[in-house]
């Protein structure tokens, strides 16, 4: 007797065809669209359950690596530990979602004022996260991560400008500043552009482009070059990095190569087979620390998990109708708020961050690295954590 598919398998196959049809339609709309792709509405099945404002947490899911430079007395080795910590964040930032879900999903677009607050607790002590959507047009997320015990702070902000040419390309605008109290030392970190591979096959993943520079007030500069599938290894997510004294970039003190989504090796000097391997970092042997959040029902109405709960629940169930309806409710409420603010001649007040006219520290380190301008016109301003605001704020926000 020939095989007869069950009713459930027929429904599943039909659902896949519907999804495929929506995907092709969405890809066609992307290919013919001129402008910022973030303004396009994605079909619900492409959406992930995570808001973009939550992505700030990926900077510190290894708190021990985040604070490790604070206890290193040698400035060159300290700069190397900052570079190692940064490289360890890339897997979490750019492929932890595809690892968990099977492919990269489009994150939920945060609304203005959306918050994501939490903390990590482990042998490094307590590391606190504050993430806030400080602008909606253009969309900009600002963040501040701190560990008081070790005197380590990270703050920054970023916007993403997406375009389409054969695939989706994303330019990240913004930067991060890493600070060590013990040495009054700062590091400027630039953000790499990226593109999406595997989109046409329905299994998208992120590939980083060009480079990142990390420039310190102690006189060291690191450069990370992203190569995608390496010429020699043929492996995706390949990179090579060097750490040098500023002005002596042709004579590196350390070299690192490998895959940012996998293991990488630290070598002395300029690298190569004759260079001594000092350490190999393997993320599989370094599990992340879970971020602790308040129970959803105790969170502020503007905190991500509470604000998007009905949308996320519907996405998890595959209920596209409810996903679209609940998402529209939030978006319409936000439009009404912006309309009211405009009519009353006022601006939304940010909870933890403020605009600044200029940042001499950024300008000094950016000049030392040979970087381009700050592009504040594309991020709604230059955003800095406001400690005065943070001290005064108490929930509900």
mmCIF file of C-alpha atoms in Angstrom:
data_model
loop_
_atom_site.group_PDB
_atom_site.id
_atom_site.type_symbol
_atom_site.label_atom_id
_atom_site.label_comp_id
_atom_site.label_asym_id
_atom_site.label_seq_id
_atom_site.Cartn_x
_atom_site.Cartn_y
_atom_site.Cartn_z
ATOM 1 C CA UNK A 1 0.000 0.000 0.000
ATOM 2 C CA UNK A 2 1.513 3.397 -0.962
ATOM 3 C CA UNK A 3 2.429 5.801 1.831
ATOM 4 C CA UNK A 4 -0.408 8.167 2.746
ATOM 5 C CA UNK A 5 0.681 11.349 4.519
ATOM 6 C CA UNK A 6 -1.157 12.102 7.727
ATOM 7 C CA UNK A 7 -3.411 15.125 8.103
ATOM 8 C CA UNK A 8 -0.843 16.782 10.392
ATOM 9 C CA UNK A 9 1.967 16.293 7.875
ATOM 10 C CA UNK A 10 -0.247 17.708 5.104
ATOM 11 C CA UNK A 11 -0.992 20.752 7.264
ATOM 12 C CA UNK A 12 2.692 21.154 8.069
ATOM 13 C CA UNK A 13 3.609 20.953 4.385
ATOM 14 C CA UNK A 14 0.888 23.457 3.521
ATOM 15 C CA UNK A 15 2.122 25.779 6.263
ATOM 16 C CA UNK A 16 5.679 25.526 4.891
ATOM 17 C CA UNK A 17 4.401 26.475 1.418
ATOM 18 C CA UNK A 18 2.590 29.467 2.862
ATOM 19 C CA UNK A 19 5.766 30.512 4.695
ATOM 20 C CA UNK A 20 7.811 30.015 1.520
ATOM 21 C CA UNK A 21 5.375 32.191 -0.422
ATOM 22 C CA UNK A 22 5.535 34.933 2.213
ATOM 23 C CA UNK A 23 9.342 34.683 2.295
ATOM 24 C CA UNK A 24 9.650 35.077 -1.487
ATOM 25 C CA UNK A 25 7.246 38.014 -1.392
ATOM 26 C CA UNK A 26 9.261 39.601 1.432
ATOM 27 C CA UNK A 27 12.561 39.088 -0.405
ATOM 28 C CA UNK A 28 11.091 40.676 -3.537
ATOM 29 C CA UNK A 29 9.934 43.681 -1.484
ATOM 30 C CA UNK A 30 13.455 44.009 -0.022
ATOM 31 C CA UNK A 31 15.115 43.766 -3.433
ATOM 32 C CA UNK A 32 12.958 46.582 -4.853
ATOM 33 C CA UNK A 33 13.052 48.802 -1.758
ATOM 34 C CA UNK A 34 15.080 52.002 -1.561
ATOM 35 C CA UNK A 35 15.677 53.287 1.955
ATOM 36 C CA UNK A 36 16.083 51.957 5.479
ATOM 37 C CA UNK A 37 14.998 48.309 5.592
ATOM 38 C CA UNK A 38 14.096 48.624 9.276
ATOM 39 C CA UNK A 39 10.916 50.413 8.185
ATOM 40 C CA UNK A 40 9.724 47.330 6.268
ATOM 41 C CA UNK A 41 7.271 45.060 8.055
ATOM 42 C CA UNK A 42 8.533 41.463 8.116
ATOM 43 C CA UNK A 43 6.115 38.506 7.943
ATOM 44 C CA UNK A 44 5.546 37.228 11.496
ATOM 45 C CA UNK A 45 7.229 33.836 10.942
ATOM 46 C CA UNK A 46 10.537 35.627 10.226
ATOM 47 C CA UNK A 47 10.370 37.458 13.566
ATOM 48 C CA UNK A 48 12.338 36.380 16.610
ATOM 49 C CA UNK A 49 11.042 36.738 20.159
ATOM 50 C CA UNK A 50 13.862 39.059 21.229
ATOM 51 C CA UNK A 51 13.779 42.839 21.015
ATOM 52 C CA UNK A 52 16.845 44.556 19.611
ATOM 53 C CA UNK A 53 17.231 46.477 22.903
ATOM 54 C CA UNK A 54 18.065 43.136 24.581
ATOM 55 C CA UNK A 55 21.111 42.599 22.358
ATOM 56 C CA UNK A 56 23.187 44.847 24.657
ATOM 57 C CA UNK A 57 23.399 41.933 27.102
ATOM 58 C CA UNK A 58 25.652 40.012 24.710
ATOM 59 C CA UNK A 59 28.560 42.276 25.682
ATOM 60 C CA UNK A 60 28.911 40.707 29.139
ATOM 61 C CA UNK A 61 27.663 37.128 29.163
ATOM 62 C CA UNK A 62 31.153 36.137 30.325
ATOM 63 C CA UNK A 63 31.524 38.483 33.348
ATOM 64 C CA UNK A 64 34.890 36.997 34.365
ATOM 65 C CA UNK A 65 36.367 37.908 30.967
ATOM 66 C CA UNK A 66 34.694 41.326 31.128
ATOM 67 C CA UNK A 67 36.495 42.191 34.395
ATOM 68 C CA UNK A 68 39.771 40.281 33.809
ATOM 69 C CA UNK A 69 41.768 43.329 32.596
ATOM 70 C CA UNK A 70 41.177 45.060 35.949
ATOM 71 C CA UNK A 71 43.628 42.787 37.772
ATOM 72 C CA UNK A 72 46.417 42.803 35.150
ATOM 73 C CA UNK A 73 49.244 45.248 35.972
ATOM 74 C CA UNK A 74 51.090 45.066 32.638
ATOM 75 C CA UNK A 75 49.477 47.537 30.171
ATOM 76 C CA UNK A 76 50.202 45.438 27.056
ATOM 77 C CA UNK A 77 48.754 42.287 28.624
ATOM 78 C CA UNK A 78 45.830 44.370 29.877
ATOM 79 C CA UNK A 79 45.119 45.535 26.328
ATOM 80 C CA UNK A 80 45.361 41.907 25.180
ATOM 81 C CA UNK A 81 42.751 40.869 27.775
ATOM 82 C CA UNK A 82 40.411 43.613 26.533
ATOM 83 C CA UNK A 83 40.849 42.269 22.997
ATOM 84 C CA UNK A 84 40.221 38.697 24.160
ATOM 85 C CA UNK A 85 37.060 39.766 26.016
ATOM 86 C CA UNK A 86 35.797 41.624 22.928
ATOM 87 C CA UNK A 87 36.390 38.615 20.663
ATOM 88 C CA UNK A 88 34.559 36.372 23.140
ATOM 89 C CA UNK A 89 31.445 38.577 22.796
ATOM 90 C CA UNK A 90 31.129 38.176 19.023
ATOM 91 C CA UNK A 91 29.651 34.675 19.098
ATOM 92 C CA UNK A 92 26.990 35.850 21.539
ATOM 93 C CA UNK A 93 26.283 39.065 19.667
ATOM 94 C CA UNK A 94 26.049 37.673 16.166
ATOM 95 C CA UNK A 95 25.260 33.954 16.131
ATOM 96 C CA UNK A 96 23.847 32.821 19.491
ATOM 97 C CA UNK A 97 20.302 33.266 18.136
ATOM 98 C CA UNK A 98 20.898 31.215 14.983
ATOM 99 C CA UNK A 99 22.533 28.519 17.127
ATOM 100 C CA UNK A 100 19.447 28.396 19.344
ATOM 101 C CA UNK A 101 16.755 28.813 16.668
ATOM 102 C CA UNK A 102 18.363 27.161 13.634
ATOM 103 C CA UNK A 103 18.670 30.450 11.724
ATOM 104 C CA UNK A 104 18.891 34.173 12.311
ATOM 105 C CA UNK A 105 15.516 35.813 12.982
ATOM 106 C CA UNK A 106 14.539 39.458 12.562
ATOM 107 C CA UNK A 107 14.527 41.017 16.038
ATOM 108 C CA UNK A 108 11.573 43.020 17.284
ATOM 109 C CA UNK A 109 12.017 46.748 16.679
ATOM 110 C CA UNK A 110 12.183 48.460 20.098
ATOM 111 C CA UNK A 111 9.862 51.361 20.831
ATOM 112 C CA UNK A 112 11.187 54.682 22.112
ATOM 113 C CA UNK A 113 11.875 54.422 25.850
ATOM 114 C CA UNK A 114 11.936 50.615 25.912
ATOM 115 C CA UNK A 115 14.141 49.282 28.720
ATOM 116 C CA UNK A 116 16.060 46.079 29.357
ATOM 117 C CA UNK A 117 17.467 45.820 32.899
ATOM 118 C CA UNK A 118 19.248 42.914 34.530
ATOM 119 C CA UNK A 119 22.338 41.623 36.291
ATOM 120 C CA UNK A 120 24.808 38.752 36.244
ATOM 121 C CA UNK A 121 26.011 37.235 39.490
ATOM 122 C CA UNK A 122 28.997 34.869 39.596
ATOM 123 C CA UNK A 123 32.591 34.721 40.843
ATOM 124 C CA UNK A 124 33.206 38.144 39.260
ATOM 125 C CA UNK A 125 30.638 39.679 41.612
ATOM 126 C CA UNK A 126 27.573 41.560 40.391
ATOM 127 C CA UNK A 127 27.623 42.977 36.870
ATOM 128 C CA UNK A 128 24.679 45.258 36.043
ATOM 129 C CA UNK A 129 23.073 46.034 32.693
ATOM 130 C CA UNK A 130 21.030 49.071 31.674
ATOM 131 C CA UNK A 131 19.834 49.164 28.063
ATOM 132 C CA UNK A 132 17.455 51.778 26.681
ATOM 133 C CA UNK A 133 16.015 52.646 23.282
ATOM 134 C CA UNK A 134 16.950 56.323 23.095
ATOM 135 C CA UNK A 135 15.708 56.995 19.563
ATOM 136 C CA UNK A 136 13.133 55.432 17.254
ATOM 137 C CA UNK A 137 13.757 57.454 14.073
ATOM 138 C CA UNK A 138 16.563 56.566 13.605
ATOM 139 C CA UNK A 139 16.434 53.483 15.861
ATOM 140 C CA UNK A 140 19.253 53.732 18.446
ATOM 141 C CA UNK A 141 19.976 51.594 21.515
ATOM 142 C CA UNK A 142 22.219 52.886 24.316
ATOM 143 C CA UNK A 143 23.698 50.684 27.044
ATOM 144 C CA UNK A 144 25.754 50.778 30.230
ATOM 145 C CA UNK A 145 27.311 47.699 31.858
ATOM 146 C CA UNK A 146 29.212 47.974 35.133
ATOM 147 C CA UNK A 147 30.936 45.858 37.757
ATOM 148 C CA UNK A 148 31.504 47.957 40.876
ATOM 149 C CA UNK A 149 33.672 45.345 42.623
ATOM 150 C CA UNK A 150 36.316 45.467 39.874
ATOM 151 C CA UNK A 151 35.736 49.043 38.732
ATOM 152 C CA UNK A 152 34.907 48.114 35.137
ATOM 153 C CA UNK A 153 32.384 49.967 32.965
ATOM 154 C CA UNK A 154 31.234 49.713 29.375
ATOM 155 C CA UNK A 155 28.942 52.173 27.693
ATOM 156 C CA UNK A 156 27.969 52.804 24.128
ATOM 157 C CA UNK A 157 25.199 53.105 21.604
ATOM 158 C CA UNK A 158 24.481 51.881 18.127
ATOM 159 C CA UNK A 159 22.158 52.339 15.207
ATOM 160 C CA UNK A 160 21.847 49.983 12.258
ATOM 161 C CA UNK A 161 21.348 51.109 8.656
ATOM 162 C CA UNK A 162 20.250 48.199 6.448
ATOM 163 C CA UNK A 163 20.287 48.007 2.648
ATOM 164 C CA UNK A 164 19.900 45.292 0.023
ATOM 165 C CA UNK A 165 22.292 44.267 -2.748
ATOM 166 C CA UNK A 166 22.058 40.513 -3.432
ATOM 167 C CA UNK A 167 21.628 40.133 0.314
ATOM 168 C CA UNK A 168 20.980 42.314 3.379
ATOM 169 C CA UNK A 169 23.890 44.562 4.372
ATOM 170 C CA UNK A 170 23.929 46.322 7.739
ATOM 171 C CA UNK A 171 26.104 49.295 8.639
ATOM 172 C CA UNK A 172 26.473 49.682 12.404
ATOM 173 C CA UNK A 173 26.787 53.300 13.503
ATOM 174 C CA UNK A 174 28.051 54.101 16.983
ATOM 175 C CA UNK A 175 30.793 52.867 19.296
ATOM 176 C CA UNK A 176 31.554 51.507 22.763
ATOM 177 C CA UNK A 177 33.844 52.833 25.509
ATOM 178 C CA UNK A 178 35.398 50.395 28.000
ATOM 179 C CA UNK A 179 36.787 51.898 31.231
ATOM 180 C CA UNK A 180 39.039 50.610 34.028
ATOM 181 C CA UNK A 181 38.882 52.613 37.267
ATOM 182 C CA UNK A 182 42.121 51.184 38.706
ATOM 183 C CA UNK A 183 44.243 52.574 35.865
ATOM 184 C CA UNK A 184 41.950 55.427 34.747
ATOM 185 C CA UNK A 185 42.214 53.762 31.355
ATOM 186 C CA UNK A 186 39.788 53.851 28.440
ATOM 187 C CA UNK A 187 39.338 51.864 25.243
ATOM 188 C CA UNK A 188 37.373 52.995 22.183
ATOM 189 C CA UNK A 189 35.728 50.088 20.323
ATOM 190 C CA UNK A 190 34.340 50.508 16.805
ATOM 191 C CA UNK A 191 31.488 48.378 15.442
ATOM 192 C CA UNK A 192 31.892 46.284 12.275
ATOM 193 C CA UNK A 193 29.464 46.255 9.348
ATOM 194 C CA UNK A 194 27.836 42.923 8.558
ATOM 195 C CA UNK A 195 25.769 41.092 5.983
ATOM 196 C CA UNK A 196 23.385 38.163 6.032
ATOM 197 C CA UNK A 197 24.423 34.915 4.342
ATOM 198 C CA UNK A 198 22.045 32.060 3.422
ATOM 199 C CA UNK A 199 18.986 34.312 3.114
ATOM 200 C CA UNK A 200 17.743 32.855 -0.166
ATOM 201 C CA UNK A 201 17.953 29.326 1.293
ATOM 202 C CA UNK A 202 15.826 30.255 4.287
ATOM 203 C CA UNK A 203 18.662 29.663 6.805
ATOM 204 C CA UNK A 204 20.221 33.094 7.310
ATOM 205 C CA UNK A 205 23.319 33.712 9.421
ATOM 206 C CA UNK A 206 25.518 36.728 10.108
ATOM 207 C CA UNK A 207 28.930 37.332 8.569
ATOM 208 C CA UNK A 208 31.026 40.289 9.749
ATOM 209 C CA UNK A 209 32.796 42.588 7.271
ATOM 210 C CA UNK A 210 35.831 44.854 7.225
ATOM 211 C CA UNK A 211 37.320 45.498 10.673
ATOM 212 C CA UNK A 212 37.083 46.626 14.291
ATOM 213 C CA UNK A 213 39.656 48.787 16.058
ATOM 214 C CA UNK A 214 40.176 48.996 19.836
ATOM 215 C CA UNK A 215 42.267 52.020 20.811
ATOM 216 C CA UNK A 216 43.461 52.663 24.373
ATOM 217 C CA UNK A 217 44.598 55.704 26.329
ATOM 218 C CA UNK A 218 47.593 53.598 27.412
ATOM 219 C CA UNK A 219 48.976 53.704 23.868
ATOM 220 C CA UNK A 220 47.919 50.376 22.361
ATOM 221 C CA UNK A 221 45.754 49.609 19.355
ATOM 222 C CA UNK A 222 44.127 46.346 18.284
ATOM 223 C CA UNK A 223 42.736 45.691 14.828
ATOM 224 C CA UNK A 224 40.418 42.805 14.009
ATOM 225 C CA UNK A 225 40.020 41.937 10.312
ATOM 226 C CA UNK A 226 36.976 39.836 9.362
ATOM 227 C CA UNK A 227 37.338 37.625 6.313
ATOM 228 C CA UNK A 228 34.244 35.426 6.220
ATOM 229 C CA UNK A 229 35.329 32.123 4.774
ATOM 230 C CA UNK A 230 39.076 32.286 5.223
ATOM 231 C CA UNK A 231 41.332 31.671 2.231
ATOM 232 C CA UNK A 232 43.185 28.916 4.043
ATOM 233 C CA UNK A 233 40.612 27.500 6.455
ATOM 234 C CA UNK A 234 37.544 27.826 4.246
ATOM 235 C CA UNK A 235 35.553 28.260 7.456
ATOM 236 C CA UNK A 236 32.862 30.866 7.984
ATOM 237 C CA UNK A 237 33.266 33.643 10.577
ATOM 238 C CA UNK A 238 37.076 33.676 10.207
ATOM 239 C CA UNK A 239 39.170 36.582 11.483
ATOM 240 C CA UNK A 240 42.705 37.688 12.283
ATOM 241 C CA UNK A 241 43.696 40.311 14.851
ATOM 242 C CA UNK A 242 46.824 42.140 15.949
ATOM 243 C CA UNK A 243 47.735 44.163 19.037
ATOM 244 C CA UNK A 244 50.454 46.802 18.696
ATOM 245 C CA UNK A 245 51.773 50.014 20.151
ATOM 246 C CA UNK A 246 50.122 52.959 18.416
ATOM 247 C CA UNK A 247 52.387 53.970 15.528
ATOM 248 C CA UNK A 248 54.084 50.562 15.412
ATOM 249 C CA UNK A 249 51.284 48.551 13.807
ATOM 250 C CA UNK A 250 53.746 46.730 11.515
ATOM 251 C CA UNK A 251 55.441 45.229 14.550
ATOM 252 C CA UNK A 252 52.594 43.548 16.516
ATOM 253 C CA UNK A 253 53.100 42.344 20.060
ATOM 254 C CA UNK A 254 50.371 39.704 19.755
ATOM 255 C CA UNK A 255 48.383 38.065 16.972
ATOM 256 C CA UNK A 256 45.082 36.197 17.245
ATOM 257 C CA UNK A 257 43.381 34.124 14.556
ATOM 258 C CA UNK A 258 40.509 31.678 14.292
ATOM 259 C CA UNK A 259 36.734 31.892 14.128
ATOM 260 C CA UNK A 260 34.760 34.396 16.149
ATOM 261 C CA UNK A 261 31.900 31.879 16.434
ATOM 262 C CA UNK A 262 34.343 29.189 17.589
ATOM 263 C CA UNK A 263 37.863 28.838 18.918
ATOM 264 C CA UNK A 264 40.797 31.180 18.348
ATOM 265 C CA UNK A 265 44.502 31.117 19.216
ATOM 266 C CA UNK A 266 46.614 33.876 20.774
ATOM 267 C CA UNK A 267 50.242 34.010 19.564
ATOM 268 C CA UNK A 268 53.207 36.185 20.416
ATOM 269 C CA UNK A 269 54.644 38.539 17.823
ATOM 270 C CA UNK A 270 53.463 38.705 14.229
ATOM 271 C CA UNK A 271 51.899 35.244 14.128
ATOM 272 C CA UNK A 272 52.654 32.454 11.693
ATOM 273 C CA UNK A 273 53.778 28.905 12.286
ATOM 274 C CA UNK A 274 56.965 29.952 14.056
ATOM 275 C CA UNK A 275 55.159 32.155 16.573
ATOM 276 C CA UNK A 276 54.572 30.742 20.012
ATOM 277 C CA UNK A 277 50.962 29.836 20.765
ATOM 278 C CA UNK A 278 50.139 31.354 24.154
ATOM 279 C CA UNK A 279 46.516 30.299 24.525
ATOM 280 C CA UNK A 280 43.550 28.854 22.643
ATOM 281 C CA UNK A 281 40.104 30.095 23.620
ATOM 282 C CA UNK A 282 37.192 27.731 23.051
ATOM 283 C CA UNK A 283 33.667 29.061 23.767
ATOM 284 C CA UNK A 284 32.406 25.510 24.212
ATOM 285 C CA UNK A 285 34.589 25.281 27.343
ATOM 286 C CA UNK A 286 33.495 28.704 28.629
ATOM 287 C CA UNK A 287 29.750 28.632 29.286
ATOM 288 C CA UNK A 288 27.898 31.916 29.567
ATOM 289 C CA UNK A 289 26.430 33.257 32.811
ATOM 290 C CA UNK A 290 22.658 33.637 32.745
ATOM 291 C CA UNK A 291 21.347 37.175 32.953
ATOM 292 C CA UNK A 292 18.951 37.596 35.874
ATOM 293 C CA UNK A 293 15.737 39.534 35.236
ATOM 294 C CA UNK A 294 12.839 40.402 37.475
ATOM 295 C CA UNK A 295 9.762 38.178 37.022
ATOM 296 C CA UNK A 296 7.752 39.552 34.089
ATOM 297 C CA UNK A 297 4.832 40.577 36.295
ATOM 298 C CA UNK A 298 7.200 42.673 38.469
ATOM 299 C CA UNK A 299 8.854 44.458 35.564
ATOM 300 C CA UNK A 300 8.082 48.018 34.531
ATOM 301 C CA UNK A 301 5.550 48.364 31.713
ATOM 302 C CA UNK A 302 8.365 49.614 29.458
ATOM 303 C CA UNK A 303 10.712 46.662 30.098
ATOM 304 C CA UNK A 304 11.109 44.468 27.035
ATOM 305 C CA UNK A 305 9.978 41.088 28.329
ATOM 306 C CA UNK A 306 6.775 42.533 29.771
ATOM 307 C CA UNK A 307 6.006 44.927 26.918
ATOM 308 C CA UNK A 308 6.431 42.285 24.186
ATOM 309 C CA UNK A 309 5.156 39.244 26.127
ATOM 310 C CA UNK A 310 1.943 38.707 24.123
ATOM 311 C CA UNK A 311 3.841 39.111 20.841
ATOM 312 C CA UNK A 312 6.618 36.738 21.911
ATOM 313 C CA UNK A 313 4.119 34.139 23.160
ATOM 314 C CA UNK A 314 2.262 34.243 19.843
ATOM 315 C CA UNK A 315 5.507 33.905 17.846
ATOM 316 C CA UNK A 316 6.521 30.907 19.970
ATOM 317 C CA UNK A 317 3.152 29.268 19.214
ATOM 318 C CA UNK A 318 3.387 30.023 15.507
ATOM 319 C CA UNK A 319 0.202 32.110 15.766
ATOM 320 C CA UNK A 320 0.842 34.659 13.019
ATOM 321 C CA UNK A 321 -2.549 36.391 13.308
ATOM 322 C CA UNK A 322 -2.127 37.145 17.022
ATOM 323 C CA UNK A 323 1.512 38.118 16.463
ATOM 324 C CA UNK A 324 0.505 40.722 13.912
ATOM 325 C CA UNK A 325 -2.424 42.021 15.972
ATOM 326 C CA UNK A 326 -0.471 42.397 19.235
ATOM 327 C CA UNK A 327 2.508 43.952 17.459
ATOM 328 C CA UNK A 328 0.207 46.487 15.796
ATOM 329 C CA UNK A 329 -1.296 47.440 19.182
ATOM 330 C CA UNK A 330 2.141 48.434 20.509
ATOM 331 C CA UNK A 331 3.072 50.286 17.328
ATOM 332 C CA UNK A 332 -0.215 52.220 17.243
ATOM 333 C CA UNK A 333 0.110 53.200 20.911
ATOM 334 C CA UNK A 334 3.589 54.551 20.171
ATOM 335 C CA UNK A 335 2.345 56.556 17.180
ATOM 336 C CA UNK A 336 -0.304 58.145 19.382
ATOM 337 C CA UNK A 337 2.287 59.075 22.018
ATOM 338 C CA UNK A 338 4.562 60.707 19.425
ATOM 339 C CA UNK A 339 1.579 62.583 17.938
ATOM 340 C CA UNK A 340 0.598 63.901 21.376
ATOM 341 C CA UNK A 341 4.183 64.977 22.141
ATOM 342 C CA UNK A 342 4.388 66.845 18.846
ATOM 343 C CA UNK A 343 1.083 68.621 19.483
ATOM 344 C CA UNK A 344 2.257 69.644 22.975
ATOM 345 C CA UNK A 345 5.688 70.755 21.750
ATOM 346 C CA UNK A 346 7.692 68.420 23.976
ATOM 347 C CA UNK A 347 10.194 65.597 23.556
ATOM 348 C CA UNK A 348 10.283 62.170 25.196
ATOM 349 C CA UNK A 349 12.578 62.259 28.232
ATOM 350 C CA UNK A 350 15.168 59.471 28.294
ATOM 351 C CA UNK A 351 15.369 57.517 31.535
ATOM 352 C CA UNK A 352 19.074 56.701 31.942
ATOM 353 C CA UNK A 353 20.893 58.433 29.071
ATOM 354 C CA UNK A 354 21.396 61.977 27.823
ATOM 355 C CA UNK A 355 22.660 63.627 24.653
ATOM 356 C CA UNK A 356 26.027 65.359 24.835
ATOM 357 C CA UNK A 357 27.329 67.950 22.386
ATOM 358 C CA UNK A 358 30.816 66.437 22.184
ATOM 359 C CA UNK A 359 33.072 63.878 23.866
ATOM 360 C CA UNK A 360 36.781 64.866 24.025
ATOM 361 C CA UNK A 361 37.779 61.298 25.031
ATOM 362 C CA UNK A 362 36.105 59.827 21.963
ATOM 363 C CA UNK A 363 37.628 62.482 19.719
ATOM 364 C CA UNK A 364 41.147 61.843 21.091
ATOM 365 C CA UNK A 365 40.991 58.049 20.715
ATOM 366 C CA UNK A 366 39.223 58.230 17.364
ATOM 367 C CA UNK A 367 41.974 60.490 16.022
ATOM 368 C CA UNK A 368 44.656 58.090 17.297
ATOM 369 C CA UNK A 369 42.987 55.190 15.481
ATOM 370 C CA UNK A 370 42.565 57.093 12.214
ATOM 371 C CA UNK A 371 38.795 56.722 12.438
ATOM 372 C CA UNK A 372 36.095 58.673 10.653
ATOM 373 C CA UNK A 373 33.668 61.136 12.237
ATOM 374 C CA UNK A 374 31.135 60.304 14.929
ATOM 375 C CA UNK A 375 28.079 60.572 12.552
ATOM 376 C CA UNK A 376 25.840 61.946 15.318
ATOM 377 C CA UNK A 377 23.316 63.059 12.696
ATOM 378 C CA UNK A 378 22.597 59.354 12.031
ATOM 379 C CA UNK A 379 22.066 58.414 15.687
ATOM 380 C CA UNK A 380 19.948 61.308 16.919
ATOM 381 C CA UNK A 381 22.971 62.658 18.811
ATOM 382 C CA UNK A 382 25.878 61.396 20.924
ATOM 383 C CA UNK A 383 24.521 59.349 23.837
ATOM 384 C CA UNK A 384 26.131 58.911 27.251
ATOM 385 C CA UNK A 385 25.012 57.219 30.453
ATOM 386 C CA UNK A 386 23.756 59.858 32.903
ATOM 387 C CA UNK A 387 24.788 58.833 36.424
ATOM 388 C CA UNK A 388 22.741 61.638 37.952
ATOM 389 C CA UNK A 389 19.564 60.346 36.313
ATOM 390 C CA UNK A 390 20.401 56.772 37.249
ATOM 391 C CA UNK A 391 20.793 57.640 40.950
ATOM 392 C CA UNK A 392 17.402 59.360 41.035
ATOM 393 C CA UNK A 393 15.362 56.860 39.052
ATOM 394 C CA UNK A 394 13.177 54.414 40.897
ATOM 395 C CA UNK A 395 10.562 52.116 39.371
ATOM 396 C CA UNK A 396 8.000 52.624 37.983
ATOM 397 C CA UNK A 397 9.950 54.585 35.369
#
